[in-house]
Amino acid sequence: MFRLSQELGTPTEGEVHQLSEQAQEAVEKSRAKLVGDIVYPNINEEKFAGLYSEKGSRPNIPIRQYVSALVLKRMYGLSDETFLEFLRSGAMNFQYALHTMHGQVQPLSENSLRRFRRKVEAYNAEHKCDLIKEEFQSISRKMAVEMGLLRPDPSEGEDEEDAIVVRMDSMEIEAHAKAMSRIEILYTTIVIVLRWLLKKGFGSIIPAKLSHYKEEGDKNKVIYHRAREEKESGRPDTRVEELIGDMLTLKALMEDSLSGEILSGIPEYTVFQRVLDEQTILDPEGKRIPRDAKDISPSSVQNPFDTTMTYRYKRGQHHGFVMNAAEVIDDAGNGIVIHAAVEPNTVSDSSMAEQYVAEQPENGAKQTLTADGSYSGDRLNEMAREKGIEIRNTSLTGSLPYDIDADFVLDETGTKILQCPVGKVPESCKCNLRTGMITARMPDNCCENCPHRDECNTRFNKKHTVSRVVLSKKMVTRSQQARSFSTEEGKANARRRNGVEGIMSVMRRKYNIDHLPVFGLDRVKTWVWTALLSYNLVKYQKYLLSQKIVSAA
């Protein structure tokens, strides 16, 4: 049965003053105190009511204690066991954060924390939401308002000078699950289904052809020993074909023994069917054959134990996820992460920026979004304009454009060249609306002796009397952007954006995000939200300390 917390404030002064002077000073300076003062009272417990039954039963442990505990675990890098050991053995800063200084017995346990996380995961999956992310963003925005980085009323600040400044970047997150080879994926998928059959009492239907999968050491024989033997003997490697043949045998066996309704409710079989579909294609005769390795999607199953991880090659191979963070900043160096997204690493940076833009209010305050060149695209720019957001890129992806392209003058529609860099007007223009490329016929003999002839990539006829220039609006825009990077404003913008790299560095060094001990996208998200909230609390504490120094001066 769901119940709200009985008290909302911080622990009473009496409870704190009962501690020794040394203990009071330690609690006051502890970062855990911020969890009790800021996170605990600002958690909207009513959002979590759906996790519990409406029937009369034993009331839940306060939601505020669960969420605060998750943040404390990330802040200090503790496992459930170690965190509870400190909490129960008298860590006053933790008890202050959870508002349990008055209790003789601490209410949290390993089982209760585990059950809470599972309930949140199930609720998020059913209702297509993310409860912990909502609390992270809500509390972070409140801290940003207190620091003067955001305005309490989003409609304030209509002047360009009052625009809030946000910088954005992304980082790869390596999955905890092992990145498997193609043969390992096929073999492991078969073994998982066979284990399910044995567990459910269907071992008798497993044919002798597949019995070797149950033998100890069979995996090493198939994956490693056979590879060496066939390489030494010069025989072709047929393991993929054989494993797919075994999968087809197993598929036919299960379809004969179990109904389609039962099979659809078996997670192991769902993964089995997905792997089979991704690893094979149908030949003209309708027979399944191995798919060419080059045609297998990066979003295909990389490990049957974690089907959410994906593959991406970006400055090296990555198997896992990608995190995108948006930090609101001021000129004094203060900053708070107010938005984040964690997706399969096949999702592009511009797509995650579109998520951020879509979440902004229609009539909100003007924003300047600073990011690198991967955060670009016509769709993103159009969405940003509608929300009053100016995107300032600090670099470009792909090959560098010609600088001379920036001096071409186009009409408002971007389909006609009005003037070339030396002031010549084309005699005619023709635009390919599908590609956006403009072909302009220049006046006779005007390009032959032009100093920019080679830079404009001018095309001549055989007699060099007729010249044509091929250009597009996108080429002009990219050239103008590239030129702006070398200006003083462009350099200042780049320095401002570079600061966001500090978030990624802290996430790697302090929060060990490259070695997360959890499987699956949903659990990675919960880890990231609590880590970023912990990061924001540290930034907020530094801000409060700087304000005290200023006041004392």
Coordinates of C-alpha atoms in Angstrom, one line a residue:
M1 CA 0.0 0.0 0.0
F2 CA 1.4 3.4 -1.0
R3 CA 1.9 6.0 1.7
L4 CA 3.5 9.5 1.6
S5 CA 6.4 10.4 3.9
Q6 CA 5.2 11.5 7.3
E7 CA 7.6 14.4 7.5
L8 CA 9.0 16.7 4.8
G9 CA 11.6 18.9 6.5
T10 CA 15.2 18.3 7.5
P11 CA 16.1 16.5 10.7
T12 CA 15.4 18.6 13.7
E13 CA 18.1 20.7 15.3
G14 CA 17.6 18.6 18.4
E15 CA 18.6 15.5 16.6
V16 CA 21.8 17.1 15.2
H17 CA 22.7 18.8 18.5
Q18 CA 22.7 15.5 20.3
L19 CA 25.8 14.6 18.3
S20 CA 29.3 15.5 19.5
E21 CA 30.7 18.8 18.2
Q22 CA 33.1 16.9 16.0
A23 CA 30.3 14.8 14.5
Q24 CA 28.1 17.9 13.9
E25 CA 31.0 19.5 12.0
A26 CA 31.5 16.4 9.9
V27 CA 27.8 16.2 9.0
E28 CA 27.7 19.9 8.2
K29 CA 30.6 19.6 5.7
S30 CA 29.5 16.3 4.3
R31 CA 28.1 16.2 0.7
A32 CA 25.6 13.7 2.0
K33 CA 23.9 16.6 3.8
L34 CA 23.0 18.1 0.4
V35 CA 21.0 14.9 -0.3
G36 CA 19.0 15.4 2.9
D37 CA 18.5 19.1 2.4
I38 CA 17.9 19.2 -1.4
V39 CA 17.1 15.8 -2.8
Y40 CA 15.0 14.3 0.0
P41 CA 12.3 17.1 0.4
N42 CA 12.0 17.7 -3.4
I43 CA 11.1 14.2 -4.5
N44 CA 7.6 14.0 -5.8
E45 CA 6.5 10.8 -4.1
E46 CA 3.0 10.8 -5.7
K47 CA 4.5 9.8 -9.1
F48 CA 5.6 6.5 -7.5
A49 CA 2.2 5.6 -6.2
G50 CA 1.6 3.3 -9.2
L51 CA 4.4 1.0 -7.9
Y52 CA 2.2 -0.2 -5.1
S53 CA -1.1 -1.9 -4.6
E54 CA -4.2 0.0 -3.8
K55 CA -5.4 -2.7 -1.4
G56 CA -4.9 -2.4 2.3
S57 CA -1.5 -3.9 3.1
R58 CA 1.8 -3.0 4.9
P59 CA 2.8 0.6 4.0
N60 CA 5.8 1.2 1.8
I61 CA 9.2 2.5 3.0
P62 CA 9.2 6.2 2.1
I63 CA 10.0 6.8 -1.6
R64 CA 12.3 9.7 -0.5
Q65 CA 14.5 7.3 1.3
Y66 CA 14.8 4.9 -1.7
V67 CA 15.8 7.7 -4.2
S68 CA 18.1 9.4 -1.7
A69 CA 19.8 6.1 -1.1
L70 CA 20.4 5.6 -4.8
V71 CA 22.0 9.1 -5.0
L72 CA 24.2 8.4 -2.0
K73 CA 25.4 5.1 -3.4
R74 CA 26.5 6.9 -6.6
M75 CA 28.0 9.9 -4.7
Y76 CA 30.3 7.6 -2.7
G77 CA 30.7 4.8 -5.2
L78 CA 29.2 2.1 -2.9
S79 CA 27.4 -1.2 -3.4
D80 CA 24.2 -2.0 -1.7
E81 CA 25.9 -4.1 0.9
T82 CA 28.6 -1.5 1.7
F83 CA 26.1 1.4 1.8
L84 CA 23.8 -0.5 4.2
E85 CA 26.8 -1.5 6.4
F86 CA 27.8 2.2 6.8
L87 CA 24.2 3.3 7.3
R88 CA 23.5 0.7 10.0
S89 CA 26.9 1.1 11.8
G90 CA 26.2 4.8 12.6
A91 CA 27.2 6.9 9.5
M92 CA 25.5 10.0 10.7
N93 CA 25.8 11.8 7.4
F94 CA 23.9 9.0 5.7
Q95 CA 21.3 8.9 8.4
Y96 CA 20.9 12.7 8.1
A97 CA 20.4 12.4 4.3
L98 CA 17.7 9.7 4.8
H99 CA 16.1 11.4 7.8
T100 CA 16.5 8.3 9.9
M101 CA 18.7 9.8 12.8
H102 CA 15.8 9.3 15.2
G103 CA 15.2 5.6 14.4
Q104 CA 16.6 2.7 16.3
V105 CA 16.4 0.5 13.2
Q106 CA 17.2 1.6 9.6
P107 CA 14.3 0.6 7.4
L108 CA 16.3 -0.1 4.2
S109 CA 17.7 -3.6 3.3
E110 CA 19.3 -5.2 0.3
N111 CA 16.0 -6.9 -0.7
S112 CA 14.0 -3.7 -0.4
L113 CA 16.5 -1.7 -2.5
R114 CA 16.5 -4.5 -5.1
R115 CA 12.7 -4.7 -5.2
F116 CA 12.3 -1.0 -5.5
R117 CA 14.6 -0.8 -8.5
R118 CA 12.8 -3.7 -10.2
K119 CA 9.4 -2.1 -9.6
V120 CA 10.6 1.1 -11.1
E121 CA 12.0 -0.7 -14.2
A122 CA 8.7 -2.6 -14.7
Y123 CA 6.6 0.6 -14.2
N124 CA 8.8 2.5 -16.7
A125 CA 8.5 -0.3 -19.3
E126 CA 4.7 -0.5 -18.9
H127 CA 4.0 3.3 -18.9
K128 CA 6.8 4.4 -21.3
C129 CA 8.2 6.8 -18.8
D130 CA 11.3 7.2 -16.5
L131 CA 10.5 8.1 -12.9
I132 CA 14.1 8.5 -11.7
K133 CA 15.0 10.7 -14.7
E134 CA 12.0 13.0 -14.0
E135 CA 13.2 13.5 -10.5
F136 CA 16.8 14.1 -11.6
Q137 CA 15.7 16.8 -14.1
S138 CA 13.2 18.4 -11.7
I139 CA 15.7 18.7 -8.8
S140 CA 18.5 19.8 -11.1
R141 CA 16.3 22.6 -12.5
K142 CA 15.5 23.8 -9.0
M143 CA 19.2 24.0 -8.2
A144 CA 19.8 25.8 -11.5
V145 CA 17.1 28.4 -10.5
E146 CA 18.7 28.9 -7.1
M147 CA 22.1 29.5 -8.8
G148 CA 20.5 32.0 -11.2
L149 CA 21.2 29.8 -14.3
L150 CA 17.5 29.4 -15.1
R151 CA 14.5 31.6 -14.4
P152 CA 11.6 30.5 -12.3
D153 CA 9.2 31.7 -15.1
P154 CA 10.4 30.2 -18.4
S155 CA 8.6 33.0 -20.3
E156 CA 11.0 35.6 -18.8
G157 CA 14.1 36.9 -20.6
E158 CA 12.8 37.7 -24.1
D159 CA 15.9 39.9 -24.9
E160 CA 18.8 38.3 -26.8
E161 CA 21.2 39.4 -24.0
D162 CA 19.1 37.5 -21.5
A163 CA 19.3 34.2 -23.4
I164 CA 20.4 31.3 -21.2
V165 CA 23.5 29.4 -22.4
V166 CA 23.5 25.6 -22.7
R167 CA 26.4 23.5 -23.8
M168 CA 26.0 19.9 -25.0
D169 CA 28.1 16.8 -25.6
S170 CA 27.9 13.0 -25.7
M171 CA 30.1 10.1 -24.6
E172 CA 30.1 6.4 -25.3
I173 CA 29.2 4.0 -22.4
E174 CA 30.7 0.5 -22.7
A175 CA 28.2 -2.2 -21.8
H176 CA 29.0 -4.5 -18.9
A177 CA 28.1 -7.6 -21.0
K178 CA 30.9 -9.0 -23.2
A179 CA 30.9 -8.2 -26.9
M180 CA 30.6 -11.6 -28.5
S181 CA 31.7 -12.8 -31.9
R182 CA 29.1 -14.1 -34.4
I183 CA 29.8 -17.7 -33.5
E184 CA 29.6 -17.0 -29.8
I185 CA 26.2 -15.2 -30.3
L186 CA 24.8 -18.2 -32.1
Y187 CA 26.2 -20.8 -29.8
T188 CA 25.1 -18.9 -26.6
T189 CA 21.6 -18.4 -27.9
I190 CA 21.2 -22.1 -28.5
V191 CA 22.5 -23.0 -25.0
I192 CA 20.1 -20.5 -23.4
V193 CA 17.0 -22.1 -25.0
L194 CA 18.3 -25.6 -24.2
R195 CA 18.7 -24.7 -20.6
W196 CA 15.2 -23.4 -20.5
L197 CA 13.9 -26.7 -21.9
L198 CA 15.8 -28.6 -19.2
K199 CA 14.6 -26.3 -16.5
K200 CA 11.0 -26.7 -17.5
G201 CA 11.1 -30.5 -17.8
F202 CA 11.3 -30.7 -21.6
G203 CA 14.8 -32.4 -21.6
S204 CA 13.4 -35.6 -23.1
I205 CA 12.5 -33.9 -26.4
I206 CA 16.1 -32.6 -27.1
P207 CA 17.5 -34.7 -30.0
A208 CA 20.8 -36.5 -29.8
K209 CA 22.1 -34.1 -32.4
L210 CA 22.0 -31.3 -29.9
S211 CA 23.1 -33.2 -26.8
H212 CA 26.7 -32.1 -27.1
Y213 CA 25.7 -28.5 -26.1
K214 CA 25.1 -29.9 -22.6
E215 CA 28.6 -31.3 -22.3
E216 CA 31.3 -29.5 -20.2
G217 CA 33.9 -27.9 -22.4
D218 CA 31.8 -28.1 -25.6
K219 CA 31.8 -24.3 -26.0
N220 CA 35.6 -24.2 -26.1
K221 CA 35.7 -27.1 -28.6
V222 CA 33.3 -25.3 -31.0
I223 CA 34.5 -21.8 -30.7
Y224 CA 38.2 -22.1 -30.2
H225 CA 39.6 -25.6 -30.8
R226 CA 37.8 -26.1 -34.1
A227 CA 38.9 -22.7 -35.4
R228 CA 42.5 -23.7 -34.8
E229 CA 42.1 -27.2 -36.3
E230 CA 40.4 -26.0 -39.4
K231 CA 42.9 -23.2 -39.9
E232 CA 45.8 -25.7 -39.6
S233 CA 44.2 -28.2 -41.9
G234 CA 43.1 -25.7 -44.5
R235 CA 39.5 -26.8 -44.4
P236 CA 36.8 -24.1 -44.9
D237 CA 35.1 -22.9 -41.7
T238 CA 31.5 -24.2 -41.6
R239 CA 30.7 -23.4 -38.0
V240 CA 28.2 -20.6 -38.8
E241 CA 26.2 -22.8 -41.2
E242 CA 26.2 -25.7 -38.7
L243 CA 25.1 -23.5 -35.8
I244 CA 22.3 -22.0 -37.9
G245 CA 21.3 -25.5 -38.9
D246 CA 21.1 -26.5 -35.2
M247 CA 19.0 -23.3 -34.5
L248 CA 16.5 -24.3 -37.3
T249 CA 16.3 -27.8 -35.8
L250 CA 15.6 -26.4 -32.3
K251 CA 13.0 -23.9 -33.7
A252 CA 11.1 -26.7 -35.5
L253 CA 11.2 -28.8 -32.3
M254 CA 9.8 -26.1 -30.1
E255 CA 7.1 -25.1 -32.6
D256 CA 6.0 -28.8 -32.7
S257 CA 6.0 -29.1 -28.9
L258 CA 4.6 -25.7 -27.8
S259 CA 1.9 -23.5 -29.1
G260 CA 2.6 -20.1 -30.6
E261 CA 1.0 -18.3 -27.7
I262 CA 3.3 -20.0 -25.2
L263 CA 6.4 -19.4 -27.3
S264 CA 5.6 -15.7 -27.6
G265 CA 5.6 -15.4 -23.8
I266 CA 9.1 -17.0 -23.4
P267 CA 11.8 -14.3 -23.3
E268 CA 14.5 -16.8 -24.1
Y269 CA 12.7 -17.8 -27.3
T270 CA 12.0 -14.2 -28.2
V271 CA 15.7 -13.5 -28.2
F272 CA 16.3 -16.8 -30.1
Q273 CA 13.9 -15.8 -32.9
R274 CA 15.4 -12.4 -33.1
V275 CA 19.0 -13.7 -33.4
L276 CA 17.8 -16.2 -36.1
D277 CA 16.1 -13.4 -38.1
E278 CA 19.1 -11.1 -37.8
Q279 CA 21.7 -13.7 -38.7
T280 CA 20.0 -15.3 -41.7
I281 CA 18.1 -14.5 -44.9
L282 CA 15.8 -16.5 -47.1
D283 CA 17.2 -17.7 -50.4
P284 CA 15.0 -17.8 -53.6
E285 CA 13.8 -21.3 -52.5
G286 CA 12.7 -20.0 -49.1
K287 CA 15.5 -21.7 -47.2
R288 CA 17.3 -19.9 -44.4
I289 CA 21.0 -19.3 -45.2
P290 CA 23.6 -17.2 -43.2
R291 CA 23.5 -13.5 -43.8
D292 CA 26.6 -11.9 -45.1
A293 CA 28.5 -10.4 -42.1
K294 CA 28.6 -7.0 -43.8
D295 CA 24.8 -6.9 -44.0
I296 CA 24.2 -7.6 -40.2
S297 CA 22.8 -4.4 -38.6
P298 CA 24.9 -2.7 -35.8
S299 CA 21.6 -2.8 -33.7
S300 CA 21.5 -6.6 -33.9
V301 CA 22.0 -8.7 -30.8
Q302 CA 25.6 -8.3 -29.6
N303 CA 25.1 -10.5 -26.5
P304 CA 22.0 -12.7 -25.8
F305 CA 22.2 -11.8 -22.1
D306 CA 21.9 -8.0 -22.9
T307 CA 19.9 -7.4 -26.1
T308 CA 19.9 -3.6 -25.6
M309 CA 23.5 -3.0 -26.3
T310 CA 24.5 -2.1 -29.9
Y311 CA 27.7 -1.7 -32.0
R312 CA 29.3 1.5 -33.2
Y313 CA 32.6 2.3 -34.7
K314 CA 33.7 5.8 -33.5
R315 CA 37.4 6.3 -33.0
G316 CA 37.4 2.6 -32.2
Q317 CA 34.9 -0.2 -31.6
H318 CA 32.2 0.4 -29.0
H319 CA 29.6 -2.0 -27.7
G320 CA 27.0 -0.4 -25.5
F321 CA 25.2 2.9 -25.2
V322 CA 25.7 6.6 -25.6
M323 CA 25.0 9.4 -23.1
N324 CA 24.1 13.0 -24.0
A325 CA 24.2 15.8 -21.5
A326 CA 23.1 19.4 -21.6
E327 CA 24.6 21.8 -19.1
V328 CA 23.3 25.3 -18.4
I329 CA 26.1 27.7 -17.5
D330 CA 27.0 31.3 -16.7
D331 CA 30.0 33.5 -17.2
A332 CA 31.3 32.7 -13.6
G333 CA 31.9 29.1 -14.5
N334 CA 28.9 27.7 -12.6
G335 CA 26.9 25.0 -14.3
I336 CA 24.2 22.4 -13.8
V337 CA 23.3 19.4 -16.0
I338 CA 19.5 20.0 -16.6
H339 CA 18.9 17.3 -19.3
A340 CA 20.4 14.0 -20.2
A341 CA 19.6 11.1 -22.5
V342 CA 20.9 7.5 -22.6
E343 CA 20.3 5.6 -25.8
P344 CA 21.7 2.7 -27.8
N345 CA 25.0 3.9 -29.4
T346 CA 23.5 3.8 -32.9
V347 CA 21.5 6.9 -32.1
S348 CA 23.1 10.1 -33.5
D349 CA 24.0 13.2 -31.6
S350 CA 21.6 15.3 -33.6
S351 CA 18.7 12.9 -32.8
M352 CA 19.4 13.3 -29.0
A353 CA 19.6 17.1 -29.4
E354 CA 16.2 16.9 -31.1
Q355 CA 14.9 15.2 -27.9
Y356 CA 16.2 18.1 -25.8
V357 CA 14.7 20.7 -28.1
A358 CA 11.3 18.9 -28.2
E359 CA 11.2 19.0 -24.4
Q360 CA 11.6 22.8 -24.2
P361 CA 8.4 24.8 -23.7
E362 CA 6.8 26.6 -26.7
N363 CA 7.2 30.1 -25.3
G364 CA 10.2 29.5 -23.1
A365 CA 13.2 31.8 -22.6
K366 CA 15.6 32.2 -25.4
Q367 CA 18.5 29.8 -25.4
T368 CA 21.9 29.6 -27.0
L369 CA 22.9 25.9 -27.5
T370 CA 26.6 25.4 -28.0
A371 CA 27.8 22.1 -29.4
D372 CA 30.2 20.5 -31.8
G373 CA 29.5 19.8 -35.5
S374 CA 27.7 16.5 -34.9
Y375 CA 24.8 18.5 -33.5
S376 CA 23.5 19.8 -36.8
G377 CA 21.0 19.1 -39.4
D378 CA 18.1 20.7 -41.2
R379 CA 15.4 19.1 -39.0
L380 CA 17.2 20.0 -35.8
N381 CA 17.7 23.6 -36.9
E382 CA 14.1 24.0 -37.8
M383 CA 12.9 22.6 -34.5
A384 CA 15.3 24.9 -32.7
R385 CA 14.1 28.0 -34.5
E386 CA 10.5 27.2 -33.6
K387 CA 11.5 27.1 -29.9
G388 CA 13.6 30.2 -30.0
I389 CA 16.9 28.3 -29.6
E390 CA 20.0 29.4 -31.4
I391 CA 22.4 26.5 -32.2
R392 CA 26.1 27.5 -32.3
N393 CA 28.3 24.8 -33.7
T394 CA 32.1 24.9 -32.9
S395 CA 33.2 22.6 -35.7
L396 CA 31.9 20.8 -38.8
T397 CA 31.7 17.1 -39.6
G398 CA 33.0 15.8 -42.9
S399 CA 35.5 17.5 -45.3
L400 CA 36.2 21.2 -45.0
P401 CA 34.3 23.4 -47.4
Y402 CA 35.9 25.9 -49.8
D403 CA 36.2 29.3 -48.0
I404 CA 35.2 31.2 -51.2
D405 CA 31.7 29.6 -51.1
A406 CA 30.8 31.9 -48.2
D407 CA 30.9 35.0 -50.5
F408 CA 28.3 33.7 -52.9
V409 CA 24.9 35.6 -52.6
L410 CA 21.8 33.4 -52.9
D411 CA 18.1 34.4 -52.9
E412 CA 15.8 33.9 -50.0
T413 CA 14.8 30.4 -51.2
G414 CA 18.3 29.2 -51.7
T415 CA 17.6 28.1 -55.2
K416 CA 19.3 30.9 -57.2
I417 CA 22.7 32.5 -57.2
L418 CA 22.3 36.3 -57.3
Q419 CA 26.0 37.2 -57.3
C420 CA 29.4 35.6 -57.3
P421 CA 32.3 36.6 -54.9
V422 CA 33.6 39.3 -57.5
G423 CA 30.2 40.7 -58.1
K424 CA 29.3 39.0 -61.4
V425 CA 25.6 38.1 -62.0
P426 CA 24.8 34.7 -63.6
E427 CA 23.0 34.8 -66.9
S428 CA 20.8 31.9 -65.8
C429 CA 20.3 29.5 -62.9
K430 CA 18.8 26.0 -62.7
C431 CA 18.2 24.3 -59.3
N432 CA 17.7 20.5 -58.8
L433 CA 15.1 20.6 -56.1
R434 CA 15.8 17.0 -55.1
T435 CA 19.5 17.6 -54.3
G436 CA 19.5 21.4 -53.8
M437 CA 22.4 21.9 -56.3
I438 CA 22.3 25.1 -58.3
T439 CA 24.0 25.2 -61.7
A440 CA 24.6 28.8 -62.8
R441 CA 25.8 29.9 -66.3
M442 CA 28.2 32.8 -65.9
P443 CA 28.7 35.5 -68.6
D444 CA 31.0 34.6 -71.4
N445 CA 34.7 34.9 -70.7
C446 CA 34.1 36.3 -67.2
C447 CA 35.7 33.4 -65.3
E448 CA 38.7 32.7 -67.6
N449 CA 41.0 35.3 -65.8
C450 CA 39.2 35.4 -62.5
P451 CA 41.6 35.0 -59.5
H452 CA 39.0 32.7 -57.8
R453 CA 38.6 30.4 -60.8
D454 CA 40.1 27.3 -59.2
E455 CA 38.5 28.0 -55.8
C456 CA 35.0 28.2 -57.3
N457 CA 35.5 24.9 -59.0
T458 CA 34.4 26.5 -62.3
R459 CA 33.5 24.2 -65.1
F460 CA 34.3 25.3 -68.7
N461 CA 33.2 24.1 -72.2
K462 CA 35.9 22.9 -74.6
K463 CA 36.6 26.4 -75.9
H464 CA 36.7 27.9 -72.4
T465 CA 34.2 30.5 -73.5
V466 CA 31.2 29.3 -71.4
S467 CA 31.6 28.7 -67.7
R468 CA 29.3 27.2 -65.1
V469 CA 29.4 27.2 -61.3
V470 CA 27.7 24.4 -59.3
L471 CA 26.8 25.3 -55.7
S472 CA 24.1 24.7 -53.0
K473 CA 22.7 26.5 -50.1
K474 CA 24.2 23.9 -47.8
M475 CA 27.6 24.5 -49.2
V476 CA 27.3 28.3 -48.7
T477 CA 26.1 27.8 -45.1
R478 CA 28.8 25.4 -44.2
S479 CA 31.5 27.7 -45.6
Q480 CA 30.0 30.7 -43.6
Q481 CA 30.0 28.5 -40.4
A482 CA 33.6 27.5 -41.0
R483 CA 34.7 31.1 -41.5
S484 CA 32.9 32.1 -38.2
F485 CA 35.0 29.7 -36.2
S486 CA 38.1 31.9 -36.7
T487 CA 36.5 35.0 -35.4
E488 CA 36.8 36.2 -31.8
E489 CA 33.2 35.3 -31.1
G490 CA 33.7 31.8 -32.6
K491 CA 36.8 31.2 -30.5
A492 CA 35.0 32.2 -27.3
N493 CA 32.1 30.0 -28.3
A494 CA 34.6 27.0 -28.7
R495 CA 36.2 27.7 -25.3
R496 CA 32.7 27.8 -23.7
R497 CA 31.8 24.5 -25.3
N498 CA 35.0 22.8 -24.3
G499 CA 34.0 23.0 -20.7
V500 CA 31.4 20.4 -21.1
E501 CA 34.1 17.8 -21.6
G502 CA 34.7 18.1 -17.8
I503 CA 31.4 16.3 -17.2
M504 CA 32.5 13.3 -19.3
S505 CA 35.8 13.2 -17.6
V506 CA 34.2 13.2 -14.1
M507 CA 31.8 10.5 -15.2
R508 CA 34.7 8.3 -16.2
R509 CA 37.1 9.0 -13.3
K510 CA 34.8 9.4 -10.3
Y511 CA 31.7 7.5 -11.4
N512 CA 33.5 4.7 -13.3
I513 CA 30.9 4.9 -16.1
D514 CA 33.1 2.8 -18.4
H515 CA 32.8 -0.2 -16.1
L516 CA 29.2 -0.2 -14.9
P517 CA 28.2 -3.4 -13.0
V518 CA 24.7 -3.6 -14.4
F519 CA 23.2 -5.2 -17.5
G520 CA 20.6 -3.6 -19.8
L521 CA 19.7 -0.1 -21.0
D522 CA 17.1 0.6 -18.2
R523 CA 19.5 -0.1 -15.4
V524 CA 22.3 1.9 -17.1
K525 CA 19.8 4.8 -17.2
T526 CA 19.1 4.7 -13.5
W527 CA 22.8 4.6 -12.8
V528 CA 23.5 7.6 -15.0
W529 CA 20.6 9.7 -13.6
T530 CA 21.7 9.3 -10.0
A531 CA 25.4 9.9 -11.0
L532 CA 24.5 13.1 -12.7
L533 CA 22.3 14.3 -9.8
S534 CA 25.3 13.6 -7.5
Y535 CA 27.5 15.6 -9.9
N536 CA 25.1 18.5 -9.8
L537 CA 25.0 18.4 -6.0
V538 CA 28.8 18.7 -5.8
K539 CA 28.6 21.7 -8.2
Y540 CA 25.9 23.3 -6.1
Q541 CA 27.9 22.8 -3.0
K542 CA 30.9 24.6 -4.6
Y543 CA 28.5 27.4 -5.6
L544 CA 27.2 27.8 -2.0
L545 CA 30.8 27.9 -0.8
S546 CA 31.8 30.6 -3.3
Q547 CA 28.7 32.7 -2.2
K548 CA 29.9 32.4 1.5
I549 CA 33.3 33.6 0.5
V550 CA 31.9 36.6 -1.4
S551 CA 29.6 37.5 1.5
A552 CA 32.5 37.3 4.0
A553 CA 34.6 39.6 1.8

